[in-house]
Coordinates of C-alpha atoms and ligand atoms in Angstrom, one line a residue:
M1 CA 88.6 -26.6 44.8
I2 CA 87.1 -23.4 46.2
Q3 CA 87.7 -24.1 49.9
N4 CA 91.5 -23.8 49.8
N5 CA 91.6 -20.8 47.6
P6 CA 90.9 -17.5 49.5
D7 CA 91.6 -15.4 46.3
L8 CA 88.9 -17.3 44.4
I9 CA 86.4 -17.0 47.3
K10 CA 87.1 -13.2 47.2
A11 CA 86.7 -13.1 43.4
I12 CA 83.4 -15.0 43.7
R13 CA 82.1 -12.7 46.4
D14 CA 83.1 -9.6 44.4
Q15 CA 80.6 -10.7 41.7
F16 CA 77.5 -10.5 44.0
A17 CA 75.6 -7.5 45.2
H18 CA 75.1 -7.1 49.0
V19 CA 77.3 -10.0 49.8
D20 CA 78.0 -8.8 53.4
N21 CA 75.6 -5.9 53.9
C22 CA 71.9 -5.3 53.7
P23 CA 70.8 -1.9 52.5
F24 CA 68.1 -1.9 55.3
Q25 CA 70.2 -3.4 58.1
G26 CA 73.9 -2.8 57.5
D27 CA 76.5 -5.5 58.0
R28 CA 74.9 -8.9 57.8
I29 CA 75.8 -12.5 57.0
F30 CA 73.4 -14.0 54.4
F31 CA 72.2 -17.5 55.3
E32 CA 68.8 -17.1 53.7
N33 CA 69.8 -18.3 50.3
A34 CA 66.9 -20.8 50.1
G35 CA 64.5 -17.8 50.3
G36 CA 66.3 -16.0 47.5
A37 CA 70.0 -16.1 46.5
L38 CA 72.3 -13.1 46.1
T39 CA 72.1 -11.3 42.8
L40 CA 75.0 -11.1 40.4
K41 CA 76.2 -7.5 39.8
T42 CA 76.1 -8.2 36.1
A43 CA 72.4 -9.2 36.4
V44 CA 71.7 -5.9 38.2
G45 CA 73.4 -3.9 35.3
T46 CA 71.7 -5.9 32.6
S47 CA 68.3 -5.4 34.2
S48 CA 68.7 -1.7 34.3
K49 CA 70.0 -1.5 30.7
Y50 CA 67.0 -3.4 29.3
A51 CA 64.4 -1.7 31.6
A52 CA 65.2 1.6 29.7
I53 CA 64.5 0.2 26.2
P54 CA 61.0 1.1 25.0
D55 CA 60.9 -1.3 22.0
N56 CA 58.9 -4.5 21.7
Q57 CA 60.0 -7.7 20.1
G58 CA 58.8 -8.9 16.7
R59 CA 59.1 -5.7 14.8
D60 CA 61.4 -4.9 11.8
N61 CA 63.8 -2.5 13.4
P62 CA 67.3 -2.8 14.9
A63 CA 66.1 -2.7 18.5
A64 CA 63.5 -5.4 18.0
H65 CA 66.0 -7.6 16.2
A66 CA 68.5 -7.1 19.1
L67 CA 65.8 -8.0 21.7
V68 CA 64.9 -11.2 19.9
A69 CA 68.6 -12.1 19.5
T70 CA 69.0 -11.5 23.3
I71 CA 66.2 -13.9 24.1
D72 CA 67.4 -16.5 21.7
K73 CA 70.9 -16.3 23.2
A74 CA 69.5 -16.7 26.7
K75 CA 67.6 -19.8 25.8
A76 CA 70.7 -21.3 24.1
D77 CA 72.8 -20.5 27.2
M78 CA 70.2 -22.1 29.4
A79 CA 70.3 -25.2 27.2
V80 CA 74.0 -25.5 28.0
L81 CA 73.5 -24.8 31.7
M82 CA 70.8 -27.4 32.1
N83 CA 72.1 -29.8 29.4
A84 CA 68.9 -29.7 27.3
K85 CA 69.4 -31.2 23.9
S86 CA 65.7 -30.7 22.8
G87 CA 62.5 -29.1 24.1
Q88 CA 62.2 -25.4 24.9
F89 CA 62.6 -22.8 27.6
F90 CA 60.0 -20.1 28.3
A91 CA 59.3 -17.6 31.0
G92 CA 56.2 -17.2 33.2
E93 CA 55.1 -15.3 36.3
S94 CA 57.1 -17.4 38.8
G95 CA 58.3 -21.0 39.4
T96 CA 55.0 -21.7 41.1
E97 CA 52.9 -20.4 38.2
L98 CA 54.9 -22.4 35.8
L99 CA 54.5 -25.6 37.8
F100 CA 50.8 -25.1 37.9
R101 CA 50.7 -24.5 34.1
L102 CA 52.8 -27.6 33.3
I103 CA 50.9 -29.9 35.7
R104 CA 47.5 -28.5 34.7
T105 CA 48.3 -29.2 31.0
A106 CA 49.5 -32.7 31.8
C107 CA 46.5 -33.5 33.9
V108 CA 43.8 -32.3 31.5
N109 CA 45.4 -34.2 28.6
A110 CA 45.8 -37.5 30.6
P111 CA 43.6 -40.4 29.5
K112 CA 40.3 -40.9 31.5
G113 CA 40.8 -43.0 34.6
A114 CA 44.6 -42.4 34.7
K115 CA 46.5 -41.5 37.9
V116 CA 48.8 -38.7 39.1
I117 CA 51.7 -39.6 41.4
G118 CA 53.7 -37.2 43.6
S119 CA 55.3 -37.2 47.1
S120 CA 54.6 -35.7 50.5
I121 CA 58.1 -34.1 50.5
E122 CA 57.1 -31.7 47.7
H123 CA 56.7 -28.0 48.1
P124 CA 53.0 -27.0 47.9
A125 CA 53.6 -25.5 44.5
S126 CA 53.7 -28.9 42.8
R127 CA 51.6 -30.7 45.4
S128 CA 48.7 -28.2 45.2
A129 CA 48.8 -28.1 41.4
A130 CA 48.7 -31.9 41.2
R131 CA 45.9 -32.3 43.8
R132 CA 43.8 -29.6 42.2
W133 CA 44.2 -30.6 38.6
S134 CA 43.9 -34.3 39.2
D135 CA 40.6 -33.6 40.9
I136 CA 39.3 -31.4 38.1
A137 CA 40.4 -33.9 35.5
G138 CA 38.9 -36.9 37.4
L139 CA 42.2 -38.6 38.0
D140 CA 43.2 -40.4 41.2
Y141 CA 46.1 -38.8 43.1
V142 CA 48.7 -41.2 44.6
N143 CA 50.9 -39.9 47.4
V144 CA 54.4 -41.3 47.9
P145 CA 55.4 -40.8 51.5
H146 CA 58.8 -39.4 52.2
D147 CA 61.1 -40.7 54.9
D148 CA 60.9 -38.4 58.0
A149 CA 64.3 -39.4 59.3
T150 CA 66.2 -38.6 56.1
G151 CA 64.0 -35.9 54.7
L152 CA 64.0 -37.7 51.4
V153 CA 61.8 -39.6 49.0
T154 CA 63.5 -42.5 47.1
A155 CA 63.0 -44.2 43.8
A156 CA 62.0 -47.3 45.6
A157 CA 59.2 -45.5 47.4
Y158 CA 57.9 -44.3 44.0
T159 CA 58.2 -47.9 42.6
A160 CA 56.2 -49.3 45.5
L161 CA 53.1 -47.3 44.4
M162 CA 53.7 -47.1 40.6
T163 CA 51.1 -48.6 38.2
P164 CA 51.0 -48.6 34.4
D165 CA 48.0 -46.2 34.5
V166 CA 50.1 -43.3 36.1
A167 CA 50.0 -40.6 33.4
V168 CA 51.5 -37.7 35.3
A169 CA 54.2 -37.6 38.0
T170 CA 55.8 -34.8 40.0
I171 CA 59.2 -34.8 41.6
L172 CA 60.9 -32.4 44.0
H173 CA 64.6 -31.9 43.2
A174 CA 65.7 -30.4 46.6
S175 CA 63.6 -29.6 49.7
P176 CA 63.6 -26.1 51.0
V177 CA 62.8 -27.5 54.5
T178 CA 65.2 -30.4 55.0
G179 CA 67.8 -29.3 52.4
M180 CA 68.1 -32.7 50.9
G181 CA 68.4 -33.4 47.2
M182 CA 66.4 -36.2 45.6
D183 CA 67.9 -38.6 43.0
V184 CA 65.7 -37.2 40.1
A185 CA 67.3 -39.5 37.5
A186 CA 66.6 -42.6 39.6
I187 CA 63.0 -41.6 40.4
S188 CA 62.3 -40.8 36.8
K189 CA 63.8 -44.2 35.8
A190 CA 61.6 -45.9 38.3
I191 CA 58.5 -44.1 37.0
R192 CA 59.3 -44.9 33.4
A193 CA 60.0 -48.6 34.2
V194 CA 56.3 -49.0 35.0
S195 CA 54.7 -46.2 32.8
P196 CA 57.1 -45.3 30.0
D197 CA 55.1 -42.4 28.6
C198 CA 54.3 -40.7 31.9
I199 CA 54.6 -36.9 31.8
I200 CA 57.1 -36.2 34.5
I201 CA 57.4 -32.7 35.9
V202 CA 60.2 -31.6 38.3
D203 CA 60.3 -28.7 40.8
G204 CA 64.0 -27.6 40.5
I205 CA 63.5 -24.3 42.2
Q206 CA 65.5 -25.1 45.3
H207 CA 68.2 -27.1 43.6
A208 CA 69.2 -24.7 40.8
A209 CA 71.6 -22.5 42.8
H210 CA 73.6 -25.5 43.8
G211 CA 74.8 -26.4 40.3
Q212 CA 74.7 -29.7 38.5
M213 CA 71.5 -29.7 36.4
D214 CA 71.4 -32.3 33.7
L215 CA 68.1 -32.7 31.8
E216 CA 69.5 -35.3 29.5
A217 CA 70.2 -37.6 32.5
Y218 CA 66.8 -36.9 34.1
N219 CA 64.6 -38.0 31.1
V220 CA 61.7 -35.8 32.3
D221 CA 59.2 -33.6 30.5
G222 CA 59.2 -30.4 32.6
Y223 CA 61.6 -28.6 35.0
A224 CA 60.8 -25.3 36.6
I225 CA 63.1 -22.8 38.3
S226 CA 62.8 -19.4 40.0
P227 CA 65.8 -17.3 38.7
Y228 CA 65.9 -15.1 41.8
K229 CA 67.0 -18.3 43.6
M230 CA 69.8 -18.7 41.0
F231 CA 71.6 -15.4 41.1
S232 CA 69.3 -13.5 38.7
R233 CA 66.4 -11.5 40.0
H234 CA 62.7 -11.5 41.1
G235 CA 59.7 -11.1 38.8
Y236 CA 59.7 -14.2 36.6
G237 CA 60.1 -18.0 36.5
I238 CA 61.7 -20.2 33.8
A239 CA 60.5 -23.6 32.7
W240 CA 62.0 -26.2 30.3
I241 CA 59.6 -28.5 28.6
S242 CA 60.1 -31.6 26.4
D243 CA 59.0 -31.7 22.8
K244 CA 56.2 -34.1 23.9
L245 CA 54.9 -31.7 26.6
S246 CA 55.3 -28.7 24.2
A247 CA 53.0 -30.3 21.7
L248 CA 50.1 -31.2 24.1
P249 CA 47.1 -28.9 23.7
H250 CA 47.7 -26.0 26.1
D251 CA 46.6 -22.4 26.9
M252 CA 47.6 -20.3 23.9
L253 CA 46.3 -17.7 21.4
I254 CA 44.1 -19.0 18.6
D255 CA 46.1 -19.7 15.5
A256 CA 49.4 -19.1 17.2
A257 CA 52.3 -21.5 16.7
P258 CA 51.1 -24.8 18.3
T259 CA 54.2 -25.3 20.3
G260 CA 54.4 -21.7 21.6
W261 CA 54.0 -21.5 25.4
E262 CA 54.9 -17.8 26.2
F263 CA 52.0 -15.5 27.2
G264 CA 52.2 -12.0 25.8
T265 CA 55.2 -9.7 25.5
R266 CA 58.4 -11.1 27.1
D267 CA 60.7 -9.3 29.5
T268 CA 63.9 -9.3 27.5
G269 CA 65.9 -8.0 30.5
A270 CA 64.8 -11.0 32.5
Y271 CA 66.1 -13.4 29.8
A272 CA 69.3 -11.4 29.4
T273 CA 70.2 -11.9 33.1
L274 CA 70.1 -15.6 32.5
S275 CA 73.0 -15.2 30.1
D276 CA 74.8 -13.4 32.9
V277 CA 74.1 -16.4 35.2
V278 CA 75.4 -18.8 32.7
S279 CA 78.5 -16.7 32.0
Y280 CA 79.1 -16.7 35.8
F281 CA 79.0 -20.5 36.0
D282 CA 81.2 -20.7 32.9
W283 CA 83.7 -18.3 34.5
L284 CA 83.7 -20.4 37.8
G285 CA 84.2 -23.6 35.8
G286 CA 87.3 -22.0 34.2
E287 CA 88.6 -21.1 37.6
V288 CA 88.2 -24.6 39.1
S289 CA 89.2 -26.7 36.0
N290 CA 91.1 -26.6 32.8
E291 CA 88.0 -27.4 30.7
V292 CA 87.4 -25.4 27.6
E293 CA 84.2 -26.9 26.3
P294 CA 81.2 -24.8 27.7
R295 CA 79.2 -27.7 29.2
K296 CA 82.3 -29.2 30.7
R297 CA 83.1 -25.9 32.4
I298 CA 79.5 -25.7 33.8
E299 CA 79.8 -29.3 35.1
A300 CA 83.2 -28.4 36.7
A301 CA 81.5 -25.4 38.4
G302 CA 78.7 -27.5 39.6
R303 CA 81.0 -30.1 41.2
A304 CA 83.1 -27.3 42.8
I305 CA 80.0 -25.6 44.2
H306 CA 78.7 -28.9 45.6
A307 CA 82.1 -29.8 47.2
Y308 CA 82.5 -26.3 48.8
E309 CA 78.9 -26.2 50.1
T310 CA 79.4 -29.6 51.6
H311 CA 82.6 -28.3 53.2
L312 CA 80.7 -25.4 54.7
T313 CA 77.7 -27.4 56.0
N314 CA 80.2 -29.9 57.5
A315 CA 82.0 -27.1 59.2
M316 CA 78.6 -26.0 60.6
I317 CA 77.7 -29.5 61.8
N318 CA 81.2 -30.8 62.9
G319 CA 82.7 -27.5 64.1
T320 CA 85.4 -25.2 62.8
G321 CA 88.6 -24.0 64.6
N322 CA 87.9 -24.2 68.3
L323 CA 84.2 -24.0 67.9
P324 CA 82.0 -27.0 68.5
G325 CA 79.7 -27.9 65.7
L326 CA 75.9 -28.2 65.9
R327 CA 76.1 -31.9 66.5
D328 CA 78.1 -31.3 69.7
M329 CA 75.6 -28.7 71.0
D330 CA 73.2 -30.6 73.3
H331 CA 70.6 -27.8 73.0
I332 CA 70.4 -28.2 69.2
T333 CA 68.7 -30.9 67.0
I334 CA 69.5 -31.1 63.3
L335 CA 66.7 -32.1 61.0
A336 CA 67.1 -35.1 58.7
G337 CA 70.3 -36.2 60.5
A338 CA 73.8 -34.8 61.0
D339 CA 75.3 -37.1 58.5
N340 CA 73.2 -37.0 55.4
A341 CA 74.9 -37.3 52.0
A342 CA 72.0 -35.7 50.2
R343 CA 72.4 -32.3 51.9
E344 CA 72.5 -29.3 49.5
G345 CA 73.9 -26.3 51.4
L346 CA 71.1 -26.2 53.9
V347 CA 70.8 -27.1 57.6
S348 CA 67.6 -26.9 59.5
I349 CA 67.7 -27.0 63.3
V350 CA 65.6 -26.6 66.4
V351 CA 66.9 -25.1 69.7
K352 CA 65.7 -26.9 72.8
G353 CA 63.3 -24.7 74.9
M354 CA 63.2 -21.9 72.4
A355 CA 60.7 -20.9 69.7
S356 CA 62.4 -20.7 66.3
P357 CA 61.2 -17.2 65.6
D358 CA 63.0 -16.0 68.7
V359 CA 66.2 -17.7 67.6
V360 CA 65.9 -16.1 64.2
T361 CA 65.5 -12.7 65.9
I362 CA 68.5 -13.2 68.1
L363 CA 70.5 -14.1 65.0
N364 CA 69.2 -11.1 63.1
N365 CA 70.2 -8.8 66.0
Q366 CA 73.7 -10.2 65.6
G367 CA 73.6 -9.5 61.8
I368 CA 73.0 -13.1 60.8
R369 CA 70.0 -13.6 58.4
T370 CA 68.3 -17.0 58.7
H371 CA 64.6 -17.9 58.4
T372 CA 61.8 -19.6 60.4
R373 CA 59.9 -22.5 58.7
K374 CA 56.6 -23.0 60.5
A375 CA 54.4 -26.1 60.3
D376 CA 52.0 -24.1 58.0
H377 CA 50.8 -24.9 54.5
Y378 CA 54.4 -24.5 53.2
S379 CA 56.3 -26.7 55.6
G380 CA 53.7 -28.7 57.6
N381 CA 54.2 -31.7 55.4
V382 CA 57.8 -32.0 56.8
L383 CA 57.4 -30.6 60.3
D384 CA 54.1 -32.1 61.4
P385 CA 55.2 -35.7 61.2
L386 CA 58.3 -34.7 63.2
G387 CA 56.0 -33.1 65.9
L388 CA 57.7 -29.8 65.4
P389 CA 55.8 -26.4 65.3
D390 CA 58.8 -24.7 63.6
C391 CA 62.5 -24.9 62.8
I392 CA 65.3 -22.5 61.9
R393 CA 66.5 -22.8 58.3
I394 CA 70.2 -21.9 57.7
S395 CA 70.8 -21.9 54.0
L396 CA 74.1 -21.3 52.3
C397 CA 75.5 -20.8 48.9
H398 CA 79.1 -21.1 47.5
Y399 CA 79.8 -17.4 48.2
N400 CA 79.5 -18.0 52.0
T401 CA 82.6 -18.5 54.0
E402 CA 83.9 -20.6 56.9
A403 CA 84.4 -17.3 58.9
E404 CA 80.7 -16.6 58.5
I405 CA 79.9 -20.2 59.8
A406 CA 82.2 -19.5 62.8
Q407 CA 80.2 -16.4 63.7
L408 CA 76.9 -18.3 63.5
L409 CA 78.3 -21.1 65.7
T410 CA 79.5 -18.5 68.3
V411 CA 75.9 -17.2 68.6
L412 CA 74.2 -20.6 68.6
K413 CA 76.7 -22.0 71.2
D414 CA 75.7 -19.2 73.6
L415 CA 72.0 -20.1 73.4
A416 CA 72.6 -23.2 75.7
Ligands
LIG1 C1 61.1 -26.2 46.2 C2 60.3 -25.0 46.0 N1 59.3 -25.0 45.1 C3 58.6 -23.9 44.9 C4 58.9 -22.7 45.5 C5 58.1 -21.5 45.2 O1 58.9 -20.6 44.4 P1 58.3 -19.2 43.9 O2 57.8 -18.5 45.0 O3 59.6 -18.6 43.3 O4 57.3 -19.5 42.8 C6 59.9 -22.6 46.4 C7 60.2 -21.4 47.2 O5 60.9 -21.4 48.1 C8 60.7 -23.8 46.6 O6 61.7 -23.8 47.5

C-alpha cells in the first residue's frame, strides 16, 4: 500500500524531476499528468548520456554494439512491462503517428467491402486515422456510441454493432476527458467472438502511466503509447504489434527485413529511458510486495498505483480532513459521475457560472496546474453531447499526495 506509507511516498517523489516546482513558475502542484506525466530523474540522465554519443547503430565497433544492445534490452524490458509474449516493439514520431501507421496498414490490407469499427469515446488520434483510412480503402466505418453518463464504451455496445465482415477495430484504453478506463480484454473478446481475425488496435496512451498493462490478456494486434505520458520524455512514441500485424505489407525500405517497421536511424537514448521506466516499476513492485519475479513485481506495482490513485481521487470527490469533497460542493459538477469504478486518476469538473479557462487561471495563480478541455476537435466528442463548452481536467499520478488534494479543494471550495 502506498497511501499509509509516507516514507514510500517521499521515496517515490524523490525519483521524479520537478515534482513540486516548475522551472518557469516556481512552487506548483502538478495535476496535469494526462497532458504529460513527470519525468524520472534517471530518464533525464540517460537522455543526456546518449545525446552525447555520435555513433550510429549497425556498425562493427564497440559503441555501435553497445547502442544495439541498449535498444534490444529496452524492447525486452517493455515486453515484461506490457506482458508481450510475441510480436515486437518499435518507435515512431509520437503515439498519434503510430496509431495512424497501424490503422492505415490494417485498413489498406483489409478485404474489399470489409468494415472498420471504433467508438465515439476515442481520442481523435485513432478516430481520425480510422475514418480517413477506411474512406481511402473503401471500407464502411461503424461508430459504437459511448455512454454519456459513465464516459465509457462497453463490450456490449461493440457487440450490438459487430458483424463478421469487420476487419479492423479500434479501442481506447482510457479517456483523457472522462478519465475512465475501458475493459479492453472484454471489448476485444466481444469483437473476436464475431470476427475472430479482426485486426484490433488499442490507444493505450492515457492508460500507460496508471500501471497494469497486459497484452497477453487483451488479445489485440496493436497497442500505442506516448512515453512522455509514462515517466520518460517527449520526442517519440512506442508501439507494440502482433506477429500478424508485423507481417502485413507496410511502409518499408525495398528489400529490408519484411517484418521491420522502424523508419531510419533510431534514437537509442529514447529507448534507453524505457529501461529506466521499467526499472522504476520494478523498484516500486519490490517496495509494495515480496515478489521476486520481474513480471510479478510489475503487476504488484500496477495494483498499488491503481489503489493509491483511487484513494486520491476518492479524497478529491468525498473530501479529506475537514474539507468537503467535490460531490458536496453545490457549485461543482463531476463528469461521468462521482462514483465510477472505471476512474483512472482523473476527475473532470465544471464550476457553475464560471468558464473553465478562468478556473484554470485561478488555480494556476495558486500554484495548482490543471487544464481546460474545450468542446473542440479533441474533446467535442465527449463534451458536446453533455452540452458543455468546456471542463476542467484534474489529472493525478501516484506521486501526488493527499496534502496536494487538500490545497486544491481549499481553492475550489472558495469559488462558490
Ligand atoms: C488517449 C490519447 N490518445 C492520443 C493522444 C495523443 O498523444 P500524442 O500527442 O502523444 O501523440 C493523447 C494525448 O493526450 C491521448 O490522451
